[in-house]
Amino acid sequence: MNVIIVGLGRMGIGLARKLDRQGHNVCAIDQNPERLEELGEGYTGRKLAGVGFDRDVLAKAGIDRAEAVISCTTSDEANIVIARIARDSYRVPRVIARMYDVTKADTYRRLGIQTISTTDWGVRRACELLTYHQQDSVFEVGTGEVQIVRADVPSLLENMPVREITVVGEIKVIALSHNNQTFIPTSGTLLGHGDVVYAAVASGSLEKFAYILGKTE
């Protein structure tokens, strides 16, 4: 995928490095040449110094062939200008703009511009971590017959395989968070200290799941 990233703060640099490692054709743009050097020697994509909403700069970046543009400068106004140029003038299929003022997000989504906000995500994530209980239903499937349940791994289950909390047709672990990394485990994956499991649980088996985890009163 041909990707243009405008703005090389920590987010922009992180995105450019990650997408480059994944094999995408990345062109990173920043008006400060020193920021371009912070991409490091491991970065193999293109670097371009210039103002991100300058059409000549965007043309040099290959915006006519771009499949995605991500604008993550420190200015909401600049990010939206860049995103609208990409969307309206060049018909780039995927356009993302970083927004600090999240109150405008819905307006830009209606224009076909997806927005992201690390501040908004941080607030929601902090609230989530503070308010969820050791076992909490986070999503209902259908009309509630199946629930996606999030739960802390209790100490008594540490170093036990995932299959120990699996019940065929009733409880299935679908994801495991370990050391801030979330992945799909196998039946033999060992549960660790501080892990969080996400399980699909039949509504009639919620008490059984709680019992397995040792969380019944």
CSV table of C-alpha atoms in Angstrom, one decimal:
chain,number,residue,atom,x,y,z
A,1,MET,CA,0.0,0.0,0.0
A,2,ASN,CA,1.2,3.5,-0.9
A,3,VAL,CA,1.0,5.6,2.3
A,4,ILE,CA,1.8,9.3,2.9
A,5,ILE,CA,2.3,10.4,6.5
A,6,VAL,CA,2.4,14.1,7.2
A,7,GLY,CA,3.8,15.3,10.5
A,8,LEU,CA,6.6,13.5,12.4
A,9,GLY,CA,5.8,13.8,16.0
A,10,ARG,CA,6.0,10.7,18.1
A,11,MET,CA,2.8,9.4,16.4
A,12,GLY,CA,4.0,10.1,12.9
A,13,ILE,CA,7.4,8.6,13.4
A,14,GLY,CA,5.9,5.5,15.0
A,15,LEU,CA,3.4,5.0,12.2
A,16,ALA,CA,6.1,5.5,9.5
A,17,ARG,CA,8.5,3.0,11.1
A,18,LYS,CA,5.8,0.4,11.7
A,19,LEU,CA,4.2,0.7,8.2
A,20,ASP,CA,7.6,0.6,6.6
A,21,ARG,CA,8.5,-2.6,8.6
A,22,GLN,CA,5.3,-4.1,7.4
A,23,GLY,CA,6.4,-3.7,3.8
A,24,HIS,CA,4.3,-0.7,2.8
A,25,ASN,CA,5.6,2.1,0.5
A,26,VAL,CA,5.8,5.0,2.9
A,27,CYS,CA,6.6,8.6,2.2
A,28,ALA,CA,7.1,10.7,5.4
A,29,ILE,CA,6.7,14.5,5.2
A,30,ASP,CA,7.7,17.1,7.7
A,31,GLN,CA,8.6,20.8,7.3
A,32,ASN,CA,11.5,20.3,9.7
A,33,PRO,CA,14.3,18.2,8.1
A,34,GLU,CA,15.7,17.3,11.5
A,35,ARG,CA,12.5,15.4,12.2
A,36,LEU,CA,13.0,13.3,9.1
A,37,GLU,CA,16.3,12.1,10.4
A,38,GLU,CA,14.6,10.8,13.6
A,39,LEU,CA,13.1,8.1,11.5
A,40,GLY,CA,16.5,6.3,11.9
A,41,GLU,CA,18.6,4.1,9.7
A,42,GLY,CA,16.2,1.2,9.8
A,43,TYR,CA,13.5,3.3,7.9
A,44,THR,CA,13.7,2.5,4.2
A,45,GLY,CA,10.8,4.6,2.9
A,46,ARG,CA,11.0,8.1,1.3
A,47,LYS,CA,11.5,11.3,3.2
A,48,LEU,CA,10.3,14.7,2.1
A,49,ALA,CA,10.9,18.1,3.7
A,50,GLY,CA,8.1,20.6,3.1
A,51,VAL,CA,4.7,21.9,4.2
A,52,GLY,CA,2.2,19.1,4.2
A,53,PHE,CA,-0.7,21.0,2.5
A,54,ASP,CA,1.6,22.4,-0.2
A,55,ARG,CA,0.2,20.7,-3.4
A,56,ASP,CA,3.7,20.6,-5.0
A,57,VAL,CA,5.0,18.8,-1.9
A,58,LEU,CA,2.1,16.3,-2.0
A,59,ALA,CA,2.7,15.8,-5.7
A,60,LYS,CA,6.3,14.9,-5.1
A,61,ALA,CA,5.2,12.5,-2.4
A,62,GLY,CA,3.1,10.7,-5.1
A,63,ILE,CA,-0.4,11.6,-3.8
A,64,ASP,CA,-1.9,10.7,-7.1
A,65,ARG,CA,-0.9,7.1,-6.5
A,66,ALA,CA,-1.5,7.1,-2.7
A,67,GLU,CA,-3.9,4.6,-1.2
A,68,ALA,CA,-3.8,6.3,2.2
A,69,VAL,CA,-2.9,9.6,3.7
A,70,ILE,CA,-2.5,10.1,7.5
A,71,SER,CA,-2.1,13.7,8.7
A,72,CYS,CA,-0.8,13.9,12.2
A,73,THR,CA,0.8,17.3,12.6
A,74,THR,CA,0.3,19.3,15.8
A,75,SER,CA,-2.3,21.5,14.2
A,76,ASP,CA,-5.9,20.4,13.8
A,77,GLU,CA,-6.5,23.0,11.1
A,78,ALA,CA,-3.5,21.8,9.0
A,79,ASN,CA,-4.5,18.2,9.4
A,80,ILE,CA,-8.0,18.9,8.1
A,81,VAL,CA,-6.7,21.0,5.2
A,82,ILE,CA,-4.3,18.1,4.2
A,83,ALA,CA,-7.1,15.5,4.7
A,84,ARG,CA,-9.6,17.5,2.5
A,85,ILE,CA,-7.0,18.0,-0.2
A,86,ALA,CA,-6.3,14.3,-0.2
A,87,ARG,CA,-10.0,13.3,-0.2
A,88,ASP,CA,-11.5,15.9,-2.4
A,89,SER,CA,-8.8,16.7,-4.9
A,90,TYR,CA,-7.0,13.4,-5.2
A,91,ARG,CA,-9.8,10.9,-4.2
A,92,VAL,CA,-7.4,9.1,-1.9
A,93,PRO,CA,-9.4,6.1,-0.6
A,94,ARG,CA,-8.3,6.2,3.0
A,95,VAL,CA,-7.8,9.5,4.8
A,96,ILE,CA,-7.1,9.9,8.5
A,97,ALA,CA,-6.6,13.2,10.4
A,98,ARG,CA,-5.4,13.5,13.9
A,99,MET,CA,-7.6,15.8,16.0
A,100,TYR,CA,-7.0,17.4,19.4
A,101,ASP,CA,-10.5,19.0,19.4
A,102,VAL,CA,-12.6,15.9,19.4
A,103,THR,CA,-15.9,17.9,19.3
A,104,LYS,CA,-15.3,18.3,15.5
A,105,ALA,CA,-14.8,14.7,14.8
A,106,ASP,CA,-18.4,13.8,13.7
A,107,THR,CA,-18.4,16.8,11.3
A,108,TYR,CA,-15.3,15.5,9.5
A,109,ARG,CA,-16.5,11.9,9.5
A,110,ARG,CA,-19.5,13.1,7.6
A,111,LEU,CA,-17.1,14.5,5.0
A,112,GLY,CA,-15.5,11.1,4.7
A,113,ILE,CA,-12.5,11.9,6.8
A,114,GLN,CA,-11.7,9.5,9.7
A,115,THR,CA,-10.3,11.2,12.8
A,116,ILE,CA,-8.2,9.9,15.6
A,117,SER,CA,-7.4,11.5,19.0
A,118,THR,CA,-4.8,10.1,21.3
A,119,THR,CA,-6.2,12.3,24.1
A,120,ASP,CA,-9.7,11.0,23.6
A,121,TRP,CA,-8.4,7.4,23.4
A,122,GLY,CA,-6.4,8.0,26.6
A,123,VAL,CA,-9.4,9.3,28.5
A,124,ARG,CA,-11.6,6.4,27.5
A,125,ARG,CA,-8.9,3.8,28.2
A,126,ALA,CA,-8.2,5.3,31.7
A,127,CYS,CA,-11.9,5.3,32.5
A,128,GLU,CA,-12.2,1.7,31.3
A,129,LEU,CA,-9.3,0.6,33.4
A,130,LEU,CA,-10.6,2.4,36.5
A,131,THR,CA,-14.2,1.2,36.2
A,132,TYR,CA,-14.3,-2.3,35.0
A,133,HIS,CA,-14.6,-5.1,37.5
A,134,GLN,CA,-12.6,-8.3,37.6
A,135,GLN,CA,-15.2,-9.8,35.4
A,136,ASP,CA,-17.2,-7.6,33.0
A,137,SER,CA,-19.4,-8.1,30.0
A,138,VAL,CA,-18.1,-5.8,27.2
A,139,PHE,CA,-20.3,-6.8,24.3
A,140,GLU,CA,-23.5,-8.8,23.6
A,141,VAL,CA,-23.9,-10.9,20.5
A,142,GLY,CA,-27.3,-11.2,18.9
A,143,THR,CA,-30.0,-10.5,21.5
A,144,GLY,CA,-27.7,-11.4,24.4
A,145,GLU,CA,-27.4,-15.1,24.0
A,146,VAL,CA,-23.6,-14.8,23.9
A,147,GLN,CA,-21.6,-12.2,25.7
A,148,ILE,CA,-17.9,-11.2,25.3
A,149,VAL,CA,-16.6,-11.2,28.8
A,150,ARG,CA,-13.4,-9.6,30.0
A,151,ALA,CA,-11.8,-10.9,33.2
A,152,ASP,CA,-8.6,-10.7,35.2
A,153,VAL,CA,-6.6,-14.0,35.4
A,154,PRO,CA,-6.6,-15.0,39.1
A,155,SER,CA,-3.5,-16.2,40.8
A,156,LEU,CA,-4.8,-19.7,41.1
A,157,LEU,CA,-4.9,-20.0,37.3
A,158,GLU,CA,-1.4,-18.5,36.6
A,159,ASN,CA,0.7,-20.9,34.5
A,160,MET,CA,-2.3,-22.9,33.6
A,161,PRO,CA,-3.2,-23.4,29.9
A,162,VAL,CA,-6.2,-21.6,28.3
A,163,ARG,CA,-8.0,-25.0,27.9
A,164,GLU,CA,-8.5,-25.0,31.7
A,165,ILE,CA,-11.1,-22.2,31.3
A,166,THR,CA,-12.7,-23.5,28.1
A,167,VAL,CA,-16.0,-25.4,28.1
A,168,VAL,CA,-17.0,-26.7,24.7
A,169,GLY,CA,-20.2,-25.0,23.5
A,170,GLU,CA,-20.3,-22.7,26.5
A,171,ILE,CA,-17.0,-20.8,27.1
A,172,LYS,CA,-14.3,-20.0,24.6
A,173,VAL,CA,-11.3,-17.7,25.2
A,174,ILE,CA,-11.0,-15.5,22.1
A,175,ALA,CA,-8.2,-13.1,23.1
A,176,LEU,CA,-5.6,-12.7,25.8
A,177,SER,CA,-3.8,-9.5,26.9
A,178,HIS,CA,-0.3,-10.1,28.2
A,179,ASN,CA,2.2,-7.3,28.9
A,180,ASN,CA,0.1,-4.8,27.0
A,181,GLN,CA,0.0,-7.0,23.9
A,182,THR,CA,-3.3,-8.6,22.9
A,183,PHE,CA,-3.4,-11.8,20.8
A,184,ILE,CA,-5.5,-14.9,20.0
A,185,PRO,CA,-4.2,-17.7,22.2
A,186,THR,CA,-4.1,-21.4,21.5
A,187,SER,CA,-5.6,-24.0,23.9
A,188,GLY,CA,-2.1,-24.6,25.2
A,189,THR,CA,-1.2,-20.9,25.8
A,190,LEU,CA,-0.2,-20.4,29.4
A,191,LEU,CA,-2.0,-17.8,31.5
A,192,GLY,CA,0.3,-15.4,33.3
A,193,HIS,CA,0.4,-12.9,36.1
A,194,GLY,CA,-1.6,-9.7,35.3
A,195,ASP,CA,-3.2,-11.2,32.2
A,196,VAL,CA,-6.6,-10.3,31.0
A,197,VAL,CA,-8.8,-12.8,29.1
A,198,TYR,CA,-11.6,-12.1,26.7
A,199,ALA,CA,-14.0,-15.0,26.4
A,200,ALA,CA,-17.2,-15.7,24.4
A,201,VAL,CA,-19.6,-17.0,27.0
A,202,ALA,CA,-23.1,-18.3,26.6
A,203,SER,CA,-25.4,-16.2,28.8
A,204,GLY,CA,-26.5,-19.3,30.7
A,205,SER,CA,-22.9,-20.1,31.5
A,206,LEU,CA,-21.8,-16.8,33.1
A,207,GLU,CA,-22.0,-18.2,36.6
A,208,LYS,CA,-20.0,-21.2,35.5
A,209,PHE,CA,-17.3,-18.9,34.1
A,210,ALA,CA,-17.2,-16.9,37.3
A,211,TYR,CA,-16.9,-20.2,39.2
A,212,ILE,CA,-14.0,-21.4,37.0
A,213,LEU,CA,-12.2,-18.1,37.7
A,214,GLY,CA,-12.9,-18.4,41.4
A,215,LYS,CA,-14.9,-15.1,41.5
A,216,THR,CA,-18.1,-16.3,43.0
A,217,GLU,CA,-19.1,-14.8,46.3
